[in-house]
Tab-separated table of C-alpha atoms in Angstrom:
chain	number	residue	atom	x	y	z
G	5	MET	CA	-26.386	7.890	28.748
G	6	THR	CA	-23.088	9.292	30.388
G	7	GLY	CA	-22.002	12.709	29.450
G	8	LEU	CA	-19.971	13.405	26.350
G	9	GLN	CA	-16.496	11.694	25.842
G	10	PRO	CA	-15.060	13.178	23.076
G	11	GLN	CA	-12.058	10.660	22.921
G	12	PRO	CA	-13.626	7.608	22.422
G	13	TYR	CA	-16.429	9.413	20.321
G	14	ALA	CA	-14.037	10.779	17.967
G	15	LEU	CA	-12.053	7.753	17.521
G	16	ALA	CA	-15.183	5.733	16.619
G	17	LEU	CA	-16.396	8.273	13.944
G	18	GLY	CA	-12.792	8.771	12.684
G	19	ASP	CA	-12.490	4.931	12.277
G	20	ASP	CA	-15.800	4.714	10.736
G	21	ALA	CA	-14.678	7.458	8.069
G	22	LEU	CA	-11.409	5.808	7.467
G	23	VAL	CA	-12.306	2.391	6.827
G	24	LEU	CA	-15.226	3.206	4.607
G	25	ALA	CA	-12.618	5.647	2.609
G	26	GLN	CA	-10.400	2.566	2.148
G	27	ARG	CA	-13.146	0.496	0.886
G	28	LEU	CA	-14.356	3.045	-1.700
G	29	GLY	CA	-11.024	3.594	-2.790
G	30	GLU	CA	-10.752	-0.150	-3.836
G	31	TRP	CA	-13.052	1.130	-6.598
G	32	VAL	CA	-10.869	3.207	-8.395
G	33	ALA	CA	-10.009	1.923	-11.745
G	34	ARG	CA	-12.932	-0.596	-11.396
G	35	ALA	CA	-15.892	1.139	-11.139
G	36	PRO	CA	-18.622	0.457	-14.102
G	37	GLU	CA	-17.837	3.700	-15.524
G	38	LEU	CA	-15.010	6.352	-15.446
G	39	GLU	CA	-17.243	8.930	-13.778
G	40	GLU	CA	-17.898	6.439	-10.940
G	41	ASP	CA	-14.154	5.894	-10.395
G	42	VAL	CA	-14.097	9.793	-9.972
G	43	ALA	CA	-17.078	9.892	-8.234
G	44	LEU	CA	-16.157	7.256	-5.369
G	45	ALA	CA	-12.828	8.576	-5.113
G	46	ASN	CA	-14.035	12.007	-4.383
G	47	ILE	CA	-16.304	10.515	-1.542
G	48	ALA	CA	-13.557	8.543	-0.130
G	49	LEU	CA	-11.162	11.677	-0.095
G	50	ASP	CA	-14.177	13.568	1.867
G	51	LEU	CA	-14.340	10.723	4.366
G	52	LEU	CA	-10.576	10.666	4.682
G	53	GLY	CA	-10.318	14.234	5.405
G	54	GLN	CA	-12.949	13.863	8.038
G	55	ALA	CA	-11.008	10.634	9.269
G	56	ARG	CA	-7.687	12.929	9.596
G	57	THR	CA	-9.257	15.467	11.480
G	58	LEU	CA	-11.319	13.123	14.012
G	59	LEU	CA	-8.183	10.986	14.474
G	60	THR	CA	-5.887	13.511	15.206
G	61	TYR	CA	-8.179	14.958	17.796
G	62	ALA	CA	-8.760	11.480	19.068
G	63	GLY	CA	-4.823	11.131	19.395
G	64	GLU	CA	-4.592	14.902	21.295
G	65	LEU	CA	-7.251	13.841	23.901
G	66	GLU	CA	-5.694	10.695	24.586
G	67	GLY	CA	-2.521	12.402	25.564
G	68	ALA	CA	-0.018	9.543	24.659
G	69	GLY	CA	1.572	11.373	21.779
G	70	ARG	CA	-0.193	9.339	18.985
G	71	ASP	CA	-1.130	11.264	15.780
G	72	GLU	CA	-3.522	10.557	13.052
G	73	ASP	CA	-0.916	8.066	11.285
G	74	ALA	CA	-0.106	6.275	14.531
G	75	LEU	CA	-3.765	5.532	15.027
G	76	ALA	CA	-4.541	4.704	11.320
G	77	TYR	CA	-1.488	2.677	10.843
G	78	TRP	CA	-0.314	1.180	14.321
G	79	ARG	CA	-3.442	-0.127	15.650
G	80	ASP	CA	-4.987	-3.986	14.866
G	81	ASP	CA	-8.144	-4.657	14.432
G	82	ARG	CA	-9.176	-5.253	17.859
G	83	ASP	CA	-8.556	-1.563	18.669
G	84	PHE	CA	-10.616	-0.576	15.601
G	85	ARG	CA	-14.133	1.070	16.782
G	86	ASN	CA	-15.908	1.381	13.450
G	87	VAL	CA	-19.163	-0.201	12.831
G	88	LEU	CA	-19.077	-3.509	10.934
G	89	LEU	CA	-20.961	-2.082	8.167
G	90	VAL	CA	-18.179	0.146	6.888
G	91	GLU	CA	-15.807	-2.793	6.723
G	92	LEU	CA	-17.720	-5.241	4.735
G	93	PRO	CA	-16.444	-6.001	1.389
G	94	GLY	CA	-17.627	-3.770	-1.299
G	95	GLY	CA	-19.323	-6.854	-3.102
G	96	ASP	CA	-20.898	-5.547	-6.550
G	97	PHE	CA	-21.601	-2.113	-7.382
G	98	ALA	CA	-25.195	-2.264	-6.007
G	99	GLN	CA	-24.031	-3.585	-2.887
G	100	THR	CA	-21.493	-0.471	-2.683
G	101	MET	CA	-24.612	1.745	-3.378
G	102	ALA	CA	-26.810	0.039	-0.812
G	103	ARG	CA	-24.235	0.628	1.777
G	104	GLN	CA	-23.544	4.084	0.844
G	105	LEU	CA	-27.289	4.729	1.015
G	106	VAL	CA	-27.423	3.366	4.691
G	107	PHE	CA	-24.218	5.168	5.933
G	108	ALA	CA	-24.558	8.625	4.115
G	109	ALA	CA	-28.177	8.755	5.382
G	110	TYR	CA	-26.868	7.888	8.809
G	111	GLN	CA	-23.798	10.200	9.080
G	112	TYR	CA	-26.051	13.034	7.603
G	113	GLU	CA	-28.474	12.927	10.367
G	114	LEU	CA	-25.586	12.235	12.764
G	115	TYR	CA	-23.539	15.172	11.769
G	116	ASP	CA	-26.443	17.686	11.236
G	117	ARG	CA	-27.083	17.134	15.034
G	118	LEU	CA	-23.334	17.111	16.033
G	119	ARG	CA	-22.560	20.434	14.495
G	120	ALA	CA	-24.793	21.972	17.039
G	121	GLY	CA	-23.093	20.018	19.955
G	122	ALA	CA	-21.008	21.309	22.896
G	123	ASP	CA	-17.519	19.993	21.758
G	124	GLU	CA	-16.346	22.777	19.526
G	125	THR	CA	-13.970	20.575	17.496
G	126	LEU	CA	-16.548	17.972	16.758
G	127	ALA	CA	-18.901	20.564	15.921
G	128	ALA	CA	-16.458	22.184	13.300
G	129	VAL	CA	-15.773	18.585	11.783
G	130	ALA	CA	-19.629	18.148	11.490
G	131	GLY	CA	-20.151	21.691	10.146
G	132	LYS	CA	-18.085	21.059	7.459
G	133	ALA	CA	-18.716	17.518	6.452
G	134	VAL	CA	-22.531	17.707	6.860
G	135	LYS	CA	-22.582	19.471	3.302
G	136	GLU	CA	-20.260	16.984	1.930
G	137	VAL	CA	-22.011	14.068	3.247
G	138	HIS	CA	-25.249	15.519	1.579
G	139	TYR	CA	-24.015	15.205	-1.521
G	140	HIS	CA	-22.736	11.405	-0.898
G	141	ARG	CA	-26.345	10.768	0.185
G	142	ASP	CA	-27.851	12.256	-2.919
G	143	HIS	CA	-25.383	10.280	-5.032
G	144	ALA	CA	-26.166	7.100	-3.482
G	145	THR	CA	-30.056	7.830	-3.615
G	146	GLN	CA	-29.961	8.348	-7.378
G	147	TRP	CA	-28.168	5.159	-7.889
G	148	VAL	CA	-30.530	3.245	-5.801
G	149	LEU	CA	-33.084	4.577	-7.712
G	150	ARG	CA	-31.662	3.708	-10.928
G	151	LEU	CA	-30.745	0.481	-10.161
G	152	GLY	CA	-33.794	-0.547	-8.228
G	153	ASP	CA	-36.354	1.058	-10.803
G	154	GLY	CA	-33.986	-0.083	-13.874
G	155	THR	CA	-33.788	-3.664	-15.662
G	156	ASP	CA	-34.616	-6.836	-14.236
G	157	GLU	CA	-30.997	-7.612	-13.549
G	158	SER	CA	-30.243	-4.374	-11.993
G	159	ARG	CA	-33.363	-4.624	-9.740
G	160	ARG	CA	-32.353	-8.378	-8.766
G	161	ARG	CA	-28.746	-7.258	-7.476
G	162	MET	CA	-30.394	-4.082	-5.852
G	163	VAL	CA	-32.648	-6.441	-3.817
G	164	ALA	CA	-29.858	-8.746	-3.036
G	165	ALA	CA	-27.431	-5.746	-2.001
G	166	LEU	CA	-29.977	-4.497	0.413
G	167	ASP	CA	-30.640	-7.774	1.982
G	168	ALA	CA	-26.632	-8.130	2.364
G	169	VAL	CA	-26.329	-4.813	4.068
G	170	TRP	CA	-29.359	-4.689	6.328
G	171	PRO	CA	-28.303	-6.839	8.931
G	172	TYR	CA	-25.413	-4.509	9.692
G	173	ALA	CA	-27.885	-1.051	9.751
G	174	ASP	CA	-28.987	-1.516	13.587
G	175	GLU	CA	-25.521	-1.161	14.751
G	176	LEU	CA	-25.511	2.376	13.674
G	177	PHE	CA	-28.394	3.039	16.381
G	178	GLU	CA	-26.861	1.260	19.369
G	179	PRO	CA	-26.137	2.952	22.559
G	180	PHE	CA	-22.636	4.348	22.628
G	181	ASP	CA	-21.460	5.632	26.221
G	182	GLY	CA	-19.952	9.322	25.496
G	183	ALA	CA	-21.666	9.769	22.149
G	184	GLY	CA	-22.142	13.345	21.356
G	185	VAL	CA	-25.306	12.689	19.604
G	186	ASP	CA	-27.418	10.073	20.946
G	187	PRO	CA	-27.464	7.076	18.062
G	188	ALA	CA	-30.993	5.912	19.088
G	189	GLY	CA	-32.469	9.508	18.176
G	190	LEU	CA	-31.278	8.985	14.563
G	191	ARG	CA	-33.210	6.024	13.852
G	192	GLU	CA	-36.124	7.849	13.085
G	193	PRO	CA	-35.249	10.263	10.574
G	194	TRP	CA	-32.796	7.783	8.875
G	195	THR	CA	-35.809	5.256	8.504
G	196	ALA	CA	-37.702	8.195	7.074
G	197	TYR	CA	-35.320	8.824	4.644
G	198	VAL	CA	-34.187	5.454	3.477
G	199	GLY	CA	-37.656	4.420	3.455
G	200	SER	CA	-38.809	7.093	0.869
G	201	VAL	CA	-36.068	6.209	-1.241
G	202	LEU	CA	-36.573	2.458	-1.481
G	203	ALA	CA	-40.257	3.508	-1.730
G	204	GLU	CA	-39.646	5.536	-4.783
G	205	ALA	CA	-37.494	2.869	-6.344
G	206	GLY	CA	-40.420	0.215	-5.551
G	207	LEU	CA	-38.068	-1.766	-3.514
G	208	ALA	CA	-39.348	-3.235	-0.047
G	209	VAL	CA	-37.580	-2.485	3.080
G	210	PRO	CA	-35.605	-5.739	3.965
G	211	GLU	CA	-36.437	-7.684	7.171
G	212	PRO	CA	-33.276	-9.375	7.876
G	213	ASP	CA	-33.339	-12.682	10.292
G	214	GLY	CA	-30.595	-11.464	12.553
G	215	ARG	CA	-28.522	-8.329	13.115
G	216	ARG	CA	-24.703	-8.058	13.489
G	217	SER	CA	-22.627	-5.825	15.827
G	218	GLY	CA	-19.744	-5.613	17.947
G	219	GLY	CA	-17.655	-3.149	16.065
G	220	ARG	CA	-17.687	-0.515	18.449
G	221	ARG	CA	-16.346	-3.111	20.988
G	222	GLY	CA	-13.385	-3.894	18.823
G	223	LEU	CA	-15.230	-7.196	17.857
G	224	HIS	CA	-14.728	-7.268	14.035
G	225	THR	CA	-15.541	-9.547	11.016
G	226	GLU	CA	-12.616	-11.295	9.422
G	227	HIS	CA	-12.520	-8.567	6.649
G	228	LEU	CA	-11.292	-5.783	8.509
G	229	GLY	CA	-8.054	-7.718	9.224
G	230	TYR	CA	-7.579	-7.991	5.297
G	231	LEU	CA	-8.421	-4.412	4.845
G	232	LEU	CA	-5.857	-3.065	7.524
G	233	ALA	CA	-3.123	-5.338	6.240
G	234	GLU	CA	-3.377	-3.583	2.803
G	235	MET	CA	-3.884	-0.353	4.389
G	236	GLN	CA	-0.958	-0.463	6.957
G	237	HIS	CA	1.335	-2.547	5.286
G	238	LEU	CA	3.795	0.261	3.562
G	239	HIS	CA	3.765	2.253	6.578
G	240	ARG	CA	4.604	-0.558	8.808
G	241	SER	CA	7.439	-1.612	6.412
G	242	HIS	CA	8.739	1.848	6.094
G	243	PRO	CA	8.232	3.699	9.370
G	244	GLY	CA	8.191	7.331	9.112
G	245	ALA	CA	8.648	7.047	5.274
G	246	THR	CA	7.231	10.278	3.186
G	247	TRP	CA	7.054	11.188	-0.297
E	17	MET	CA	1.524	41.690	4.671
E	18	ARG	CA	-1.889	40.483	4.244
E	19	GLU	CA	-1.368	41.288	0.367
E	20	VAL	CA	1.642	39.143	0.163
E	21	VAL	CA	-0.358	36.203	1.501
E	22	ALA	CA	-3.469	36.866	-0.560
E	23	ALA	CA	-1.622	36.917	-3.811
E	24	VAL	CA	-0.917	33.001	-3.367
E	25	GLN	CA	-2.637	31.309	-6.121
E	26	ASP	CA	-4.719	28.086	-5.725
E	27	PRO	CA	-2.547	25.203	-6.669
E	28	GLU	CA	-5.282	23.379	-8.396
E	29	LEU	CA	-7.275	26.348	-9.972
E	30	PRO	CA	-4.135	28.393	-10.609
E	31	VAL	CA	-6.255	31.184	-12.135
E	32	VAL	CA	-7.476	32.495	-8.808
E	33	THR	CA	-5.718	33.337	-5.414
E	34	ILE	CA	-6.806	31.987	-2.194
E	35	GLU	CA	-8.473	35.218	-1.171
E	36	GLN	CA	-10.554	35.346	-4.216
E	37	LEU	CA	-11.465	31.726	-3.371
E	38	GLY	CA	-12.334	32.539	0.388
E	39	ILE	CA	-9.668	30.205	1.546
E	40	LEU	CA	-7.654	32.542	3.366
E	41	ARG	CA	-9.460	33.807	6.618
E	42	ASP	CA	-6.923	35.958	8.433
E	43	VAL	CA	-3.295	37.039	8.587
E	44	ARG	CA	-2.182	38.454	12.097
E	45	VAL	CA	1.169	39.798	12.962
E	46	ASP	CA	2.360	40.093	16.294
E	47	ASP	CA	4.624	42.285	18.117
E	48	GLY	CA	7.528	39.956	17.512
E	49	GLY	CA	6.854	39.861	13.897
E	50	HIS	CA	5.396	36.514	13.968
E	51	VAL	CA	2.801	35.792	11.160
E	52	THR	CA	-0.108	33.503	12.015
E	53	VAL	CA	-2.281	33.008	8.862
E	54	ASP	CA	-5.638	30.977	9.134
E	55	ILE	CA	-6.747	28.948	6.032
E	56	THR	CA	-9.857	26.994	5.726
E	57	PRO	CA	-10.246	23.886	3.603
E	58	THR	CA	-12.907	23.861	0.651
E	59	TYR	CA	-13.529	20.151	1.371
E	60	SER	CA	-12.478	17.877	4.353
E	61	GLY	CA	-9.989	16.007	2.378
E	62	CYS	CA	-8.697	18.561	-0.035
E	63	PRO	CA	-5.515	17.385	-1.064
E	64	ALA	CA	-4.388	21.167	-2.031
E	65	MET	CA	-4.027	22.242	1.635
E	66	ASP	CA	-0.414	20.886	1.973
E	67	ALA	CA	0.540	22.783	-0.872
E	68	ILE	CA	-1.309	25.861	-0.002
E	69	ARG	CA	0.375	25.968	3.394
E	70	ALA	CA	3.989	25.500	1.585
E	71	ASP	CA	3.027	28.400	-0.874
E	72	ILE	CA	2.149	30.775	1.875
E	73	GLU	CA	5.416	29.933	3.532
E	74	SER	CA	7.450	30.501	0.645
E	75	ALA	CA	5.618	33.541	-0.230
E	76	LEU	CA	6.362	35.151	3.036
E	77	ALA	CA	9.922	33.611	3.257
E	78	GLU	CA	10.211	35.860	-0.181
E	79	TYR	CA	9.595	38.865	1.837
E	80	GLY	CA	11.855	38.016	4.384
E	81	ILE	CA	9.468	36.663	6.933
E	82	HIS	CA	10.297	33.119	8.273
E	83	SER	CA	8.263	33.068	11.477
E	84	VAL	CA	5.218	31.823	10.472
E	85	ASP	CA	2.405	29.789	11.295
E	86	VAL	CA	-0.111	28.419	9.082
E	87	LEU	CA	-3.242	27.146	10.773
E	88	THR	CA	-6.342	25.440	9.504
E	89	VAL	CA	-9.638	26.471	10.698
E	90	LEU	CA	-12.729	24.436	10.060
E	91	ALA	CA	-15.337	26.641	11.346
E	92	PRO	CA	-17.217	28.506	10.144
E	93	ALA	CA	-17.297	25.977	7.131
E	94	TRP	CA	-16.147	27.150	3.742
E	95	THR	CA	-18.947	28.193	1.376
E	96	THR	CA	-18.773	28.766	-2.509
E	97	ASP	CA	-20.565	31.907	-1.507
E	98	TRP	CA	-17.225	33.239	0.005
E	99	ILE	CA	-15.691	33.460	-3.647
E	100	THR	CA	-15.232	37.143	-4.581
E	101	PRO	CA	-16.825	38.469	-7.755
E	102	ASP	CA	-13.503	38.856	-9.435
E	103	GLY	CA	-12.574	35.246	-8.432
E	104	ARG	CA	-15.728	34.120	-10.056
E	105	ALA	CA	-15.043	36.261	-13.255
E	106	ALA	CA	-11.558	34.591	-13.528
E	107	LEU	CA	-13.020	31.309	-13.047
E	108	GLN	CA	-15.577	32.097	-15.819
E	109	ASP	CA	-12.617	33.421	-18.212
E	110	HIS	CA	-10.967	30.066	-17.814
E	111	GLY	CA	-13.642	27.957	-18.702
E	112	ILE	CA	-14.952	26.798	-15.348
E	113	ALA	CA	-18.532	27.897	-14.738
E	114	PRO	CA	-18.777	29.430	-11.238
E	115	PRO	CA	-21.190	28.187	-8.552
E	116	GLY	CA	-24.621	29.636	-8.149
E	117	PRO	CA	-25.786	30.529	-4.532
E	118	ALA	CA	-25.194	27.979	-1.908
E	119	ALA	CA	-28.299	26.506	-0.159
E	120	HIS	CA	-28.979	27.744	3.150
E	121	GLY	CA	-29.569	25.212	5.882
E	122	THR	CA	-29.288	21.922	4.727
E	123	VAL	CA	-32.028	22.130	2.227
E	124	THR	CA	-30.730	22.279	-1.576
E	125	ALA	CA	-31.740	25.075	-3.611
E	126	LEU	CA	-33.455	24.691	-6.982
E	127	THR	CA	-30.510	24.046	-9.432
E	128	LEU	CA	-30.455	27.161	-11.958
E	129	SER	CA	-29.132	26.173	-15.320
E	130	VAL	CA	-25.439	26.429	-15.280
E	131	ARG	CA	-24.379	28.773	-18.198
E	132	CYS	CA	-21.506	27.394	-20.700
E	133	PRO	CA	-18.304	29.496	-19.683
E	134	HIS	CA	-17.313	28.845	-23.525
E	135	CYS	CA	-20.125	30.095	-25.474
E	136	GLY	CA	-22.369	31.401	-22.841
E	137	SER	CA	-25.305	29.115	-23.740
E	138	PRO	CA	-27.668	28.084	-20.877
E	139	ASP	CA	-28.408	24.951	-22.495
E	140	THR	CA	-26.098	22.595	-20.619
E	141	ARG	CA	-26.421	19.299	-18.746
E	142	GLU	CA	-24.451	17.577	-15.910
E	143	LEU	CA	-22.447	14.794	-17.360
E	144	SER	CA	-21.174	13.735	-13.765
E	145	ARG	CA	-21.531	15.068	-10.106
E	146	PHE	CA	-17.989	14.603	-9.431
E	147	GLY	CA	-15.052	16.225	-11.486
E	148	SER	CA	-11.299	16.605	-11.663
E	149	THR	CA	-11.167	17.962	-7.997
E	150	ALA	CA	-13.481	17.730	-4.987
E	151	CYS	CA	-14.986	21.210	-5.725
E	152	LYS	CA	-15.945	20.542	-9.209
E	153	ALA	CA	-18.372	18.637	-11.246
E	154	LEU	CA	-18.502	17.880	-15.053
E	155	TRP	CA	-20.689	19.337	-17.490
E	156	VAL	CA	-21.354	19.575	-21.286
E	157	CYS	CA	-22.756	22.187	-23.202
E	158	ARG	CA	-25.557	21.320	-25.618
E	159	SER	CA	-24.901	24.323	-27.919
E	160	CYS	CA	-21.077	24.237	-28.423
E	161	GLN	CA	-20.622	20.524	-27.296
E	162	GLU	CA	-17.837	21.596	-25.177
E	163	PRO	CA	-17.248	19.885	-21.801
E	164	PHE	CA	-16.496	22.026	-18.976
E	165	ASP	CA	-15.815	22.143	-15.212
E	166	HIS	CA	-18.498	23.432	-12.890
E	167	MET	CA	-17.588	24.600	-9.425
E	168	LYS	CA	-20.391	22.996	-7.304
E	169	ALA	CA	-22.327	25.401	-4.876
E	170	LEU	CA	-21.661	24.329	-1.275
């Protein structure tokens, strides 16, 4: 592994948070109950706040005059560096909760280490965000337990949801040149946490046939293009608009 | 100078000031009269930060000070432990149950019962872990049946 390169690293972490915030926002007014509309919007807002600081920082380090908005709204899918997991469509509520568990458990271990890291800005973002993500992880945990250990239907959906997201979990732990925290080192604590939740819910850890990756190199699924079209359309149609 | 800034109210919790909430971290005045204010967000995505920034600038402008920078600092991260005792009392008086002590490290402390801010009963339950703003959860009192906001320990 090479030394810390904060620019590509901040961009990748910022893109993860931004894209997942957009996905979670899609649930507003559609969640199974009002409380979940509010919960998912709150989680999305936390992630959006993290993304704003991370992308602002990535833009400053790049030194080309791009701010958070330029990075969020004026890049195309090949220039995004998020993992594929966060761009997957939300699916049903179980699939959204399966992804939340996988991602929040990863992000928690990541930020918990990054806050003690050498880069002051990244450490500050992580120190703030780790508390929020702890709450996100807890929220997802409660739902995975409830759905996995619930009715036949909720269990069937939870099993299918885990099968759907699991092929995308490996990418979280792939080597990343310039990372502030070695992704490989997160796998063990992540596995321990997620494994304990699944065990308590009476769910088996999926064993997917294949695994998918490429997001960190800009090779995305077709889903990201549609997500960006929706997210970027207004800003590109009315550049510089404020309200 | 600090008093002027410290009196600015939180836009989403207008019963407490930004100082009582622990959002105001520092006010500095240099020799040329330029004022620098440090504020810290409660949550990364707190949408009230822009309003707070504008409110600080207009409070200082009323005082005749127009050379102002309001900086957002992330570290050390805000904690509900910074809410002052009078801030907690103000929250309580306005129907928002104040937070208990925040967990140290990342281990969540045992949740003590949250007292109903309306009737004082400890017989309450959580309705939703997320509430009307990022910093609150929704609770309901079993004794008086009233729902209320509870500021989450962070």
